[in-house]
Amino acid sequence: MPTDKVAHPWAIRSAVVAVSDLDRSVAFYQDLGPFDEIDREDAVAVLGGVSPASVAMILRETRDIHHARYGQQSLGLRSMTFNVGSLDELDRIESVLRGRDLFSSRQQVAGGVSELVRGRDPDNLPLVFAFYAQDGTIGPDYYRTVVSLAYSLDA
């Protein structure tokens, strides 16, 4: 009798982000989330937790004098979205972003199924922080908003 394998959910374990000032970016991400500095060598810092279940940020300082991302068609990481566990945490993140003048917007999505805070990191990388109501159902309205958001990230 054949048995179906249960699919394990995928999750992003780490992201490599090019930054123009490593010390500034390390301080920013440590203020923002659960990112301890795990290791640093030369122009690279690894932030996160040592558990394999933890997300890790790998920040690499660019040594180019221009420190620029080029156009909407550039390759590489375009934005990051983080799930946060509570509205209190979403409030805290909004406060950190506002304190650094990096806050963009806050909105409820699909009738309150999700609440999003949008901002940018010190190198202008778009960031989204999401809280999902436990009793909410994600439907087509939610995904329409996600598609709109994807098109607006570079604006």
C-alpha angles and dihedrals in degrees: 000000000000118000126205116234113235109239114233114223116253123228132179108257099188145356128206111218124188110222133183097218116030097194092049093048094046090053091047096051092043089054091047105048151353094300117138116181103254098175141350128192124169107310098351130084126184114210129185137061128312093237115101086230091062123094114239129208115206108198117195119189114225116229093199115114092225100056091195138144111213122226135311092289095057116128126239136048110352101179143339130229122199127193111222125198103230147014088248089060090047089052091050092050091048089052092051091049093047091048090057094041090244099115118118110171149323124219143165115234130211097357096315099315087125138010121208133199115196127198144131137253121239090273093051097257108154113245128192125192117195134194117191122205109236094224095046128106119218111224142159093297090059093051092046087057091048090053091049090048092052090056093047099049095093094046 
